Amino acid sequence: MTATAVDAGAVPDPTPVPEQAPAVEAPPVVVDASVGREPPPEPEMPPWLDEAPWPDDGYEPVMSSGEGYDDPDLPEPDDGVSTLDWDGLAARVAQCTHCSELSQARTQTVFGVGDRQADWLFIGEAPGAEEDRQGEPFVGRAGKLLDSMLSALGRKRGEGVYIANILKCRPPRNRDPSPEEAHACRPYLDRQIQLIRPRVLVALGRVAAQNLLETSDALGTLRGRVRTYRGIPVVVTYHPAYLLRRPLEKRKAWEDLCRAMDQIQAGQKGS
């Protein structure tokens, strides 16, 4: 019988070595490339955002709607406005006496000014004292701020821009236009829109926006998204006179103007 020899100094291993389990690959680690990086810089803001002029002593505050106003029995506007050309429309406005209180108190009507083939149509509420004297909309301190806003858009008064108002006459003491006055003057503005065929309408302030869109919604509700009027995009923003009193709101106004610019660019791509 033959025995297996065992070295005298060797100690046998009583437990067998288990087979090694196959290696499991760890899932790849996803690294967020933005971690540790500074956020991209904000777009450069136009200079007028940092300008904060306050109204001078001659500033006339806007009165609340209807204050100091007796509702007249206004006639319907003359028929045929929608067929007038520019000269005929301007003559009709200059001779208008639909609103007796306004026509008797005005120095002259304020028809509108600018490029009659403009992409941009800015609409304010009504002429002020200086506009009534000069016959042109937005010529005071608010007008200078509006010009700065246009410059930031690469535009200027008379080139690619038309400026008009809901009313063509100055209301006494700068009160808001009455609903009857706005209704009587509406065919003139509508005909201007038809003749210009702008790509975007910018309503400057609560009164202009509410009358244009025929709504009682607050300005804060009307801002922030694009509306339409007769198929034309409408962007609502603050009136420049309000921005003179509340300069911190200028950044919001710039956002509104950028929204309007987006509509212009979208229209150009689609044309």
XYZ file of N, CA and C in Angstrom:
813
model
N 0.866 -1.178 0.000
C 0.000 0.000 0.000
C 0.887 1.206 0.000
N 0.599 2.105 -0.900
C 1.488 3.247 -1.047
C 0.819 4.469 -0.474
N 1.502 5.237 0.378
C 0.960 6.439 1.017
C 1.584 7.674 0.388
N 0.783 8.782 0.374
C 1.312 10.055 -0.166
C 2.158 10.706 0.889
N 3.339 11.116 0.501
C 4.250 11.707 1.463
C 3.881 13.148 1.731
N 3.967 13.524 2.987
C 3.677 14.894 3.435
C 4.895 15.437 4.119
N 5.303 16.658 3.698
C 6.462 17.249 4.344
C 6.190 17.424 5.818
N 7.186 17.201 6.591
C 7.013 17.245 8.032
C 6.649 18.647 8.502
N 7.170 19.673 7.846
C 6.910 21.045 8.333
C 5.715 21.709 7.698
N 5.015 21.055 6.786
C 3.887 21.690 6.071
C 2.586 21.486 6.785
N 1.729 22.493 6.841
C 0.404 22.399 7.482
C -0.650 22.454 6.384
N -1.416 21.404 6.276
C -2.424 21.381 5.205
C -3.524 22.422 5.423
N -4.026 23.026 4.343
C -5.114 24.030 4.432
C -6.430 23.289 4.436
N -7.143 23.366 5.563
C -8.370 22.571 5.652
C -9.502 23.093 4.789
N -9.502 24.411 4.375
C -10.627 24.975 3.609
C -10.215 25.228 2.174
N -11.041 24.826 1.237
C -10.707 25.077 -0.177
C -10.867 26.557 -0.512
N -10.097 27.057 -1.456
C -10.188 28.457 -1.891
C -11.377 28.617 -2.830
N -12.341 29.510 -2.493
C -13.521 29.671 -3.366
C -13.135 30.356 -4.666
N -13.929 30.052 -5.663
C -13.693 30.703 -6.948
C -14.022 32.200 -6.847
N -13.184 33.055 -7.459
C -13.384 34.510 -7.404
C -14.566 34.919 -8.291
N -15.470 35.742 -7.721
C -16.640 36.203 -8.473
C -16.210 37.137 -9.601
N -16.899 37.081 -10.708
C -16.533 37.963 -11.836
C -16.690 39.434 -11.452
N -15.809 40.261 -11.947
C -15.845 41.690 -11.631
C -17.067 42.359 -12.271
N -17.700 43.253 -11.506
C -18.875 43.986 -11.990
C -18.441 45.414 -12.318
N -18.742 45.855 -13.563
C -18.354 47.198 -13.959
C -19.250 48.239 -13.297
N -18.619 49.232 -12.726
C -19.373 50.312 -12.098
C -19.980 51.212 -13.175
N -21.198 51.765 -12.904
C -21.820 52.649 -13.900
C -20.967 53.900 -14.089
N -20.976 54.440 -15.306
C -20.173 55.648 -15.551
C -20.683 56.825 -14.729
N -19.779 57.649 -14.314
C -20.120 58.825 -13.533
C -20.374 59.983 -14.495
N -21.584 60.582 -14.380
C -21.940 61.711 -15.232
C -21.592 62.994 -14.502
N -20.794 63.810 -15.135
C -20.358 65.056 -14.519
C -21.093 66.205 -15.177
N -21.734 67.031 -14.350
C -22.423 68.207 -14.869
C -21.386 69.251 -15.256
N -21.344 69.532 -16.538
C -20.321 70.453 -17.029
C -20.515 71.863 -16.505
N -21.754 72.165 -16.035
C -22.014 73.519 -15.568
C -21.551 73.757 -14.142
N -21.247 72.633 -13.398
C -20.834 72.772 -12.007
C -19.485 73.470 -11.951
N -19.421 74.463 -11.114
C -18.166 75.177 -10.957
C -17.961 76.304 -11.939
N -18.874 76.432 -12.918
C -18.741 77.500 -13.894
C -19.628 78.677 -13.508
N -19.220 79.849 -13.865
C -20.035 81.019 -13.616
C -21.185 81.056 -14.620
N -22.360 81.533 -14.181
C -23.488 81.630 -15.122
C -23.161 82.616 -16.229
N -23.767 82.423 -17.408
C -23.497 83.351 -18.521
C -23.949 84.753 -18.163
N -23.275 85.755 -18.666
C -23.656 87.128 -18.337
C -25.014 87.483 -18.920
N -25.735 88.343 -18.202
C -27.021 88.809 -18.703
C -26.804 89.730 -19.902
N -27.790 89.799 -20.808
C -27.629 90.707 -21.947
C -27.451 92.142 -21.476
N -26.681 92.877 -22.212
C -26.399 94.257 -21.832
C -27.677 95.082 -21.879
N -27.918 95.804 -20.789
C -29.109 96.614 -20.698
C -28.850 97.990 -21.320
N -29.866 98.584 -21.936
C -29.671 99.889 -22.560
C -29.450 100.976 -21.516
N -28.776 102.072 -21.886
C -28.449 103.116 -20.906
C -29.658 103.744 -20.239
N -30.795 103.818 -20.943
C -31.930 104.522 -20.362
C -32.477 103.821 -19.124
N -32.110 102.550 -18.920
C -32.578 101.859 -17.722
C -31.998 102.479 -16.463
N -30.797 103.028 -16.560
C -30.136 103.603 -15.391
C -30.425 105.080 -15.221
N -31.090 105.665 -16.183
C -31.448 107.068 -16.053
C -32.744 107.166 -15.252
N -32.745 108.008 -14.246
C -33.912 108.097 -13.378
C -34.348 109.538 -13.174
N -34.715 110.238 -14.253
C -35.162 111.625 -14.070
C -36.531 111.663 -13.415
N -36.722 112.577 -12.510
C -38.015 112.741 -11.863
C -38.736 113.919 -12.510
N -40.049 113.914 -12.487
C -40.795 115.003 -13.120
C -40.448 116.349 -12.510
N -40.464 117.373 -13.344
C -40.195 118.708 -12.821
C -41.474 119.285 -12.226
N -41.380 120.500 -11.764
C -42.522 121.101 -11.075
C -43.722 121.297 -11.989
N -43.470 121.312 -13.299
C -44.565 121.527 -14.232
C -45.300 120.273 -14.627
N -44.904 119.119 -14.030
C -45.541 117.857 -14.411
C -47.002 117.852 -13.990
N -47.876 117.422 -14.889
C -49.302 117.357 -14.610
C -49.714 115.907 -14.399
N -50.099 115.520 -13.183
C -50.460 114.127 -12.935
C -51.737 113.743 -13.661
N -51.801 112.493 -14.046
C -52.996 111.997 -14.715
C -54.086 111.771 -13.684
N -55.267 112.257 -13.967
C -56.386 112.092 -13.046
C -57.055 110.748 -13.276
N -57.761 110.276 -12.284
C -58.490 109.027 -12.433
C -59.628 109.218 -13.423
N -60.041 108.112 -14.038
C -61.030 108.178 -15.100
C -62.339 108.774 -14.603
N -62.842 109.757 -15.355
C -64.134 110.338 -15.049
C -64.105 111.464 -14.053
N -62.986 111.733 -13.409
C -62.940 112.793 -12.410
C -63.157 114.144 -13.080
N -64.101 114.910 -12.574
C -64.377 116.225 -13.134
C -65.004 116.172 -14.501
N -65.700 115.086 -14.811
C -66.216 114.898 -16.174
C -67.702 114.578 -16.135
N -68.490 115.296 -16.923
C -69.908 114.997 -17.078
C -70.095 114.274 -18.398
N -70.699 113.082 -18.342
C -70.856 112.275 -19.548
C -71.731 113.002 -20.565
N -71.188 113.308 -21.738
C -72.014 113.944 -22.772
C -72.732 112.893 -23.601
N -73.686 113.339 -24.346
C -74.363 112.458 -25.286
C -73.643 112.592 -26.624
N -72.631 111.748 -26.824
C -71.774 111.886 -27.997
C -72.403 111.195 -29.198
N -72.354 111.830 -30.363
C -72.878 111.186 -31.575
C -71.925 110.114 -32.070
N -72.425 109.267 -32.913
C -71.568 108.279 -33.554
C -70.616 108.975 -34.525
N -69.387 108.447 -34.691
C -68.464 109.068 -35.651
C -69.039 109.042 -37.063
N -68.564 109.980 -37.888
C -69.017 110.026 -39.277
C -68.701 108.724 -39.987
N -69.548 108.324 -40.898
C -69.289 107.147 -41.722
C -68.219 107.473 -42.764
N -67.631 106.445 -43.321
C -66.685 106.629 -44.401
C -65.246 106.788 -43.977
N -64.958 106.756 -42.664
C -63.576 106.908 -42.194
C -62.704 105.780 -42.722
N -63.245 104.583 -42.795
C -62.453 103.422 -43.209
C -62.037 103.454 -44.674
N -62.554 104.424 -45.427
C -62.187 104.532 -46.850
C -61.246 105.704 -47.133
N -60.919 106.483 -46.113
C -60.111 107.681 -46.312
C -58.639 107.342 -46.507
N -57.957 108.140 -47.344
C -56.507 108.024 -47.437
C -55.890 108.892 -46.339
N -54.542 108.986 -46.321
C -53.882 109.711 -45.239
C -54.320 111.174 -45.189
N -54.317 111.837 -46.317
C -54.683 113.254 -46.325
C -56.127 113.458 -45.899
N -57.008 112.615 -46.407
C -58.411 112.728 -46.035
C -58.636 112.441 -44.567
N -57.908 111.470 -44.049
C -58.054 111.125 -42.633
C -57.558 112.259 -41.746
N -56.407 112.837 -42.096
C -55.865 113.947 -41.304
C -56.823 115.145 -41.323
N -57.429 115.411 -42.472
C -58.376 116.526 -42.558
C -59.621 116.257 -41.732
N -60.089 115.014 -41.744
C -61.279 114.675 -40.960
C -61.002 114.826 -39.464
N -59.820 114.388 -39.030
C -59.466 114.519 -37.618
C -59.378 115.989 -37.219
N -58.735 116.803 -38.056
C -58.554 118.215 -37.727
C -59.883 118.952 -37.585
N -60.923 118.478 -38.280
C -62.222 119.138 -38.257
C -63.206 118.483 -37.286
N -62.762 117.442 -36.586
C -63.682 116.652 -35.767
C -64.234 117.462 -34.591
N -65.540 117.363 -34.383
C -66.209 118.006 -33.248
C -67.135 117.034 -32.534
N -66.853 115.737 -32.646
C -67.712 114.741 -32.000
C -67.807 114.979 -30.500
N -66.697 115.294 -29.874
C -66.668 115.509 -28.423
C -66.576 117.015 -28.188
N -67.691 117.634 -27.872
C -67.735 119.095 -27.816
C -66.786 119.653 -26.768
N -66.682 118.994 -25.629
C -65.795 119.496 -24.582
C -64.343 119.512 -25.050
N -63.929 118.458 -25.723
C -62.545 118.367 -26.177
C -62.278 119.308 -27.340
N -63.190 119.367 -28.290
C -62.958 120.195 -29.475
C -62.952 121.677 -29.134
N -63.707 122.086 -28.124
C -63.739 123.495 -27.737
C -62.506 123.889 -26.922
N -61.931 122.937 -26.193
C -60.811 123.262 -25.312
C -59.449 123.075 -25.970
N -59.371 122.319 -27.064
C -58.069 121.999 -27.647
C -57.461 123.193 -28.362
N -56.130 123.200 -28.433
C -55.425 124.131 -29.300
C -55.439 123.607 -30.728
N -55.208 122.293 -30.853
C -55.238 121.613 -32.146
C -55.342 120.120 -31.887
N -55.712 119.384 -32.899
C -55.710 117.926 -32.768
C -54.273 117.414 -32.900
N -54.057 116.227 -32.355
C -52.742 115.578 -32.437
C -52.945 114.281 -33.197
N -52.668 114.333 -34.484
C -53.018 113.242 -35.385
C -52.143 112.007 -35.188
N -50.844 112.213 -35.051
C -49.873 111.120 -34.993
C -48.665 111.521 -35.810
N -47.574 110.786 -35.635
C -46.346 111.156 -36.338
C -45.508 109.915 -36.579
N -44.775 109.928 -37.706
C -43.844 108.837 -37.933
C -43.896 108.281 -39.342
N -43.338 107.086 -39.449
C -43.222 106.368 -40.715
C -44.566 105.710 -41.031
N -45.153 106.063 -42.150
C -46.479 105.532 -42.486
C -46.428 104.110 -43.036
N -45.241 103.543 -43.116
C -45.078 102.127 -43.457
C -44.297 101.413 -42.348
N -44.510 101.835 -41.130
C -43.717 101.367 -39.996
C -44.066 99.932 -39.606
N -43.065 99.226 -39.070
C -43.306 97.923 -38.452
C -43.842 98.078 -37.032
N -43.441 99.164 -36.372
C -43.820 99.426 -34.984
C -44.862 100.537 -34.935
N -45.953 100.290 -34.203
C -46.935 101.344 -33.928
C -47.098 101.443 -32.416
N -46.651 102.564 -31.860
C -46.784 102.825 -30.427
C -48.037 103.652 -30.193
N -48.839 103.239 -29.224
C -50.124 103.894 -28.967
C -50.172 104.346 -27.511
N -50.312 105.658 -27.319
C -50.495 106.215 -25.990
C -51.963 106.473 -25.714
N -52.227 107.190 -24.614
C -53.622 107.392 -24.240
C -54.231 108.650 -24.859
N -53.572 109.809 -24.674
C -54.118 111.065 -25.178
C -53.026 112.126 -25.108
N -53.158 113.206 -25.875
C -52.158 114.279 -25.813
C -52.167 114.969 -24.452
N -50.989 115.445 -24.050
C -50.873 116.297 -22.882
C -50.815 117.754 -23.306
N -50.482 118.626 -22.352
C -50.481 120.058 -22.631
C -49.470 120.428 -23.710
N -48.264 119.874 -23.630
C -47.236 120.212 -24.607
C -47.578 119.648 -25.985
N -48.137 118.444 -26.014
C -48.554 117.851 -27.292
C -49.671 118.679 -27.930
N -50.577 119.193 -27.084
C -51.664 120.033 -27.584
C -51.111 121.316 -28.208
N -50.036 121.854 -27.647
C -49.441 123.076 -28.189
C -48.686 122.819 -29.489
N -47.962 121.686 -29.541
C -47.109 121.424 -30.697
C -47.769 120.574 -31.785
N -48.834 119.860 -31.426
C -49.513 119.035 -32.421
C -48.817 117.726 -32.724
N -47.934 117.269 -31.833
C -47.204 116.018 -32.032
C -47.227 115.210 -30.743
N -47.428 113.891 -30.815
C -47.476 113.086 -29.588
C -46.088 112.875 -28.982
N -46.067 112.787 -27.665
C -44.854 112.448 -26.912
C -43.695 113.404 -27.237
N -43.860 114.663 -26.876
C -42.797 115.635 -27.117
C -42.206 116.188 -25.817
N -42.764 115.866 -24.674
C -42.242 116.341 -23.401
C -41.190 115.410 -22.840
N -41.083 115.405 -21.515
C -40.099 114.550 -20.853
C -40.374 113.076 -21.123
N -41.649 112.703 -21.122
C -41.991 111.317 -21.441
C -41.594 110.983 -22.874
N -41.723 111.948 -23.768
C -41.329 111.727 -25.152
C -39.838 111.505 -25.303
N -39.050 112.218 -24.523
C -37.596 112.030 -24.570
C -37.225 110.630 -24.091
N -37.914 110.161 -23.052
C -37.650 108.804 -22.586
C -38.072 107.785 -23.642
N -39.206 108.012 -24.291
C -39.635 107.110 -25.357
C -38.601 107.077 -26.478
N -38.031 108.231 -26.821
C -36.990 108.262 -27.855
C -35.779 107.420 -27.436
N -35.419 107.454 -26.157
C -34.306 106.632 -25.664
C -34.648 105.150 -25.759
N -35.887 104.809 -25.481
C -36.325 103.423 -25.595
C -36.253 102.961 -27.042
N -36.670 103.824 -27.962
C -36.597 103.484 -29.384
C -35.148 103.302 -29.817
N -34.270 104.166 -29.329
C -32.860 104.071 -29.691
C -32.275 102.736 -29.249
N -32.688 102.253 -28.074
C -32.195 100.965 -27.592
C -32.641 99.818 -28.496
N -33.732 100.017 -29.209
C -34.225 99.017 -30.154
C -33.619 99.181 -31.544
N -32.742 100.158 -31.693
C -32.179 100.434 -33.008
C -33.130 101.193 -33.900
N -34.075 101.903 -33.303
C -35.068 102.671 -34.052
C -35.026 104.122 -33.603
N -35.678 104.968 -34.358
C -35.871 106.336 -33.917
C -37.156 106.869 -34.508
N -37.639 107.917 -33.909
C -38.908 108.505 -34.318
C -38.891 108.852 -35.815
N -39.870 108.363 -36.514
C -39.974 108.671 -37.934
C -39.346 107.646 -38.845
N -38.602 106.694 -38.302
C -37.962 105.668 -39.127
C -38.344 104.283 -38.608
N -39.288 103.660 -39.280
C -39.752 102.342 -38.868
C -40.703 102.370 -37.692
N -41.068 103.579 -37.239
C -41.909 103.733 -36.050
C -42.985 104.780 -36.327
N -44.202 104.480 -35.894
C -45.275 105.472 -35.913
C -45.811 105.585 -34.492
N -46.187 106.815 -34.096
C -46.670 107.068 -32.735
C -48.029 107.747 -32.824
N -48.995 107.207 -32.104
C -50.347 107.760 -32.106
C -50.928 107.642 -30.699
N -52.168 108.080 -30.551
C -52.862 108.017 -29.273
C -54.279 107.478 -29.457
N -54.865 107.035 -28.355
C -56.266 106.638 -28.368
C -57.145 107.831 -28.728
N -56.867 108.998 -28.120
C -57.576 110.231 -28.438
C -56.703 111.158 -29.261
N -57.325 111.941 -30.102
C -56.608 112.938 -30.904
C -56.666 114.331 -30.275
N -57.420 114.488 -29.194
C -57.529 115.764 -28.494
C -57.136 115.587 -27.028
N -56.647 116.657 -26.440
C -56.251 116.616 -25.040
C -57.474 116.714 -24.130
N -57.658 115.763 -23.200
C -58.725 115.899 -22.208
C -58.371 116.986 -21.189
N -59.347 117.745 -20.720
C -59.058 118.786 -19.733
C -58.366 118.227 -18.487
N -57.384 118.957 -18.026
C -56.628 118.605 -16.813
C -55.997 117.216 -16.900
N -55.742 116.762 -18.099
C -55.070 115.472 -18.328
C -55.815 114.285 -17.718
N -57.124 114.393 -17.589
C -57.873 113.249 -17.077
C -57.852 112.122 -18.109
N -58.241 110.920 -17.661
C -58.335 109.789 -18.579
C -59.438 110.029 -19.611
N -59.272 109.492 -20.802
C -60.374 109.563 -21.767
C -61.600 108.827 -21.230
N -62.758 109.389 -21.480
C -63.978 108.678 -21.118
C -64.236 107.575 -22.133
N -65.033 106.575 -21.779
C -65.365 105.528 -22.759
C -66.026 106.093 -24.009
N -66.870 107.111 -23.835
C -67.556 107.697 -24.982
C -66.574 108.406 -25.910
N -65.608 109.109 -25.339
C -64.606 109.799 -26.149
C -63.731 108.800 -26.905
N -63.321 107.751 -26.200
C -62.494 106.733 -26.852
C -63.258 106.061 -27.988
N -64.551 105.847 -27.777
C -65.377 105.224 -28.819
C -65.511 106.145 -30.028
N -65.689 107.440 -29.789
C -65.851 108.385 -30.884
C -64.571 108.517 -31.709
N -63.433 108.380 -31.060
C -62.146 108.566 -31.735
C -61.604 107.259 -32.328
N -62.183 106.147 -31.978
C -61.644 104.853 -32.366
C -61.532 104.649 -33.878
N -62.518 105.066 -34.688
C -62.374 104.848 -36.133
C -61.132 105.496 -36.724
N -60.691 106.617 -36.164
C -59.485 107.276 -36.673
C -58.250 106.414 -36.421
N -58.136 105.883 -35.214
C -57.001 105.014 -34.901
C -57.063 103.729 -35.722
N -58.251 103.156 -35.843
C -58.378 101.925 -36.625
C -57.962 102.149 -38.083
N -58.325 103.311 -38.636
C -57.937 103.581 -40.022
C -56.426 103.765 -40.128
N -55.800 104.392 -39.141
C -54.345 104.506 -39.147
C -53.691 103.121 -39.123
N -54.230 102.226 -38.310
C -53.692 100.864 -38.258
C -53.846 100.176 -39.605
N -55.011 100.367 -40.244
C -55.237 99.762 -41.562
C -54.257 100.282 -42.597
N -53.988 101.577 -42.560
C -53.094 102.179 -43.552
C -51.632 101.802 -43.309
N -51.234 101.742 -42.055
C -49.837 101.441 -41.732
C -49.534 99.957 -41.895
N -50.444 99.108 -41.422
C -50.241 97.658 -41.413
C -48.958 97.289 -40.663
N -48.866 97.659 -39.401
C -47.646 97.387 -38.625
C -47.516 95.904 -38.294
N -46.308 95.520 -37.928
C -46.057 94.136 -37.501
C -46.352 93.941 -36.015
N -46.310 95.019 -35.241
C -46.590 94.907 -33.811
C -47.157 96.230 -33.317
N -48.091 96.139 -32.372
C -48.641 97.295 -31.682
C -48.113 97.281 -30.254
N -47.626 98.420 -29.787
C -47.160 98.539 -28.407
C -48.077 99.523 -27.702
N -48.845 99.030 -26.740
C -49.756 99.873 -25.972
C -49.009 100.427 -24.765
N -48.921 101.742 -24.692
C -48.148 102.412 -23.654
C -49.064 102.810 -22.504
N -49.086 101.999 -21.466
C -49.849 102.340 -20.277
C -51.207 101.683 -20.197
N -51.787 101.781 -18.994
C -53.061 101.129 -18.713
C -54.185 101.632 -19.606
N -54.313 102.951 -19.734
C -55.448 103.517 -20.475
C -55.404 103.083 -21.935
N -54.240 103.169 -22.539
C -54.122 102.763 -23.941
C -54.425 101.281 -24.107
N -53.888 100.461 -23.206
C -54.084 99.011 -23.322
C -55.547 98.634 -23.123
N -56.188 99.199 -22.108
C -57.576 98.850 -21.836
C -58.492 99.279 -22.976
N -58.251 100.460 -23.539
C -59.100 100.929 -24.629
C -58.843 100.156 -25.914
N -57.577 99.887 -26.216
C -57.262 99.160 -27.446
C -57.832 97.755 -27.409
N -57.658 97.075 -26.273
C -58.070 95.678 -26.154
C -59.491 95.530 -25.623
N -60.124 96.669 -25.301
C -61.501 96.673 -24.803
C -61.651 95.742 -23.604
N -60.893 96.040 -22.571
C -60.899 95.236 -21.358
C -60.733 96.144 -20.152
N -61.136 95.654 -19.000
C -60.927 96.389 -17.752
C -59.819 95.758 -16.917
N -59.107 94.786 -17.473
C -58.026 94.130 -16.739
C -56.938 95.134 -16.358
N -56.306 94.872 -15.224
C -55.236 95.743 -14.744
C -54.004 95.607 -15.631
N -53.165 96.611 -15.576
C -51.960 96.603 -16.407
C -51.079 95.398 -16.079
N -50.970 95.063 -14.792
C -50.155 93.912 -14.410
C -50.644 92.614 -15.020
N -51.936 92.519 -15.253
C -52.500 91.332 -15.899
C -52.258 91.350 -17.403
N -52.294 92.532 -17.995
C -52.157 92.648 -19.446
C -50.714 92.499 -19.903
N -49.763 92.848 -19.043
C -48.358 92.706 -19.385
C -47.951 91.228 -19.355
N -46.809 90.942 -19.960
C -46.202 89.628 -19.792
C -46.500 88.617 -20.871
N -47.498 88.850 -21.688
C -47.752 87.939 -22.798
C -48.325 88.718 -23.973
N -48.205 88.145 -25.144
C -48.602 88.835 -26.367
C -50.111 88.680 -26.584
N -50.767 89.794 -26.810
C -52.186 89.797 -27.166
C -52.310 90.042 -28.680
N -53.508 90.116 -29.157
C -53.704 90.433 -30.575
C -54.849 91.419 -30.726
N -54.745 92.246 -31.747
C -55.827 93.145 -32.143
C -55.949 93.070 -33.658
N -57.068 92.542 -34.110
C -57.317 92.368 -35.545
C -56.167 91.617 -36.222
N -55.680 90.602 -35.529
C -54.637 89.753 -36.084
C -53.230 90.284 -35.914
N -53.070 91.456 -35.309
C -51.748 92.051 -35.114
C -51.306 91.821 -33.682
N -50.078 91.360 -33.454
C -49.604 91.173 -32.077
C -49.612 92.492 -31.300
N -50.033 92.417 -30.052
C -50.064 93.580 -29.163
C -49.220 93.276 -27.934
N -48.277 94.151 -27.635
C -47.474 94.052 -26.419
C -47.806 95.259 -25.545
N -48.129 94.998 -24.297
C -48.507 96.045 -23.351
C -47.313 96.350 -22.446
N -47.041 97.621 -22.254
C -45.956 98.017 -21.357
C -46.349 99.289 -20.628
N -45.422 99.797 -19.813
C -45.687 100.986 -19.021
C -45.605 102.252 -19.876
N -46.370 103.244 -19.495
C -46.284 104.548 -20.144
C -44.981 105.221 -19.706
N -44.284 105.886 -20.629
C -43.035 106.545 -20.240
C -43.191 107.521 -19.075
N -44.330 108.208 -18.959
C -44.537 109.120 -17.840
C -44.528 108.363 -16.513
N -45.077 107.157 -16.516
C -45.039 106.331 -15.306
C -43.607 105.920 -14.981
N -42.821 105.613 -16.002
C -41.434 105.210 -15.766
C -40.603 106.359 -15.216
N -40.971 107.591 -15.528
C -40.280 108.734 -14.938
C -40.522 108.804 -13.439
N -41.703 108.396 -13.009
C -42.031 108.416 -11.585
C -41.593 107.146 -10.877
N -41.485 106.046 -11.625
C -41.123 104.747 -11.045
C -39.986 104.144 -11.861
N -38.787 104.700 -11.749
C -37.683 104.257 -12.614
C -37.288 102.799 -12.413
N -37.607 102.213 -11.264
C -37.248 100.809 -11.047
C -38.040 99.871 -11.955
N -39.103 100.355 -12.546
C -39.907 99.528 -13.450
C -39.351 99.517 -14.879
N -38.291 100.265 -15.132
C -37.751 100.336 -16.486
C -37.278 98.974 -16.988
N -36.737 98.152 -16.092
C -36.269 96.837 -16.522
C -37.430 95.994 -17.063
N -38.589 96.089 -16.419
C -39.757 95.367 -16.913
C -40.185 95.909 -18.284
N -40.102 97.225 -18.429
C -40.455 97.816 -19.726
C -39.517 97.330 -20.818
N -38.236 97.180 -20.484
C -37.282 96.672 -21.469
C -37.622 95.231 -21.851
N -38.039 94.430 -20.878
C -38.463 93.059 -21.180
C -39.649 93.076 -22.148
N -40.571 94.011 -21.947
C -41.723 94.119 -22.847
C -41.291 94.480 -24.262
N -40.358 95.410 -24.370
C -39.890 95.818 -25.689
C -39.147 94.682 -26.393
N -38.408 93.904 -25.626
C -37.737 92.734 -26.219
C -38.771 91.722 -26.706
N -39.868 91.601 -25.976
C -40.946 90.700 -26.403
C -41.547 91.194 -27.719
N -41.707 92.503 -27.844
C -42.215 93.064 -29.092
C -41.225 92.843 -30.235
N -39.938 92.981 -29.945
C -38.922 92.737 -30.963
C -38.963 91.292 -31.442
N -39.232 90.375 -30.528
C -39.364 88.969 -30.922
C -40.492 88.799 -31.929
N -41.581 89.540 -31.746
C -42.693 89.453 -32.690
C -42.297 89.992 -34.063
N -41.516 91.074 -34.064
C -41.042 91.631 -35.324
C -40.173 90.611 -36.062
N -39.240 90.021 -35.337
C -38.324 89.066 -35.963
C -39.055 87.823 -36.416
N -40.042 87.363 -35.644
C -40.822 86.197 -36.052
C -41.609 86.488 -37.318
N -42.142 87.706 -37.427
C -42.887 88.088 -38.610
C -42.002 88.183 -39.839
N -40.762 88.646 -39.642
C -39.835 88.741 -40.768
C -39.433 87.371 -41.281
N -39.263 86.402 -40.357
C -38.917 85.053 -40.771
C -40.050 84.381 -41.523
N -41.289 84.707 -41.092
C -42.435 84.060 -41.707
C -42.881 84.696 -43.002
N -42.348 85.896 -43.307
C -42.787 86.589 -44.511
C -42.035 86.123 -45.736
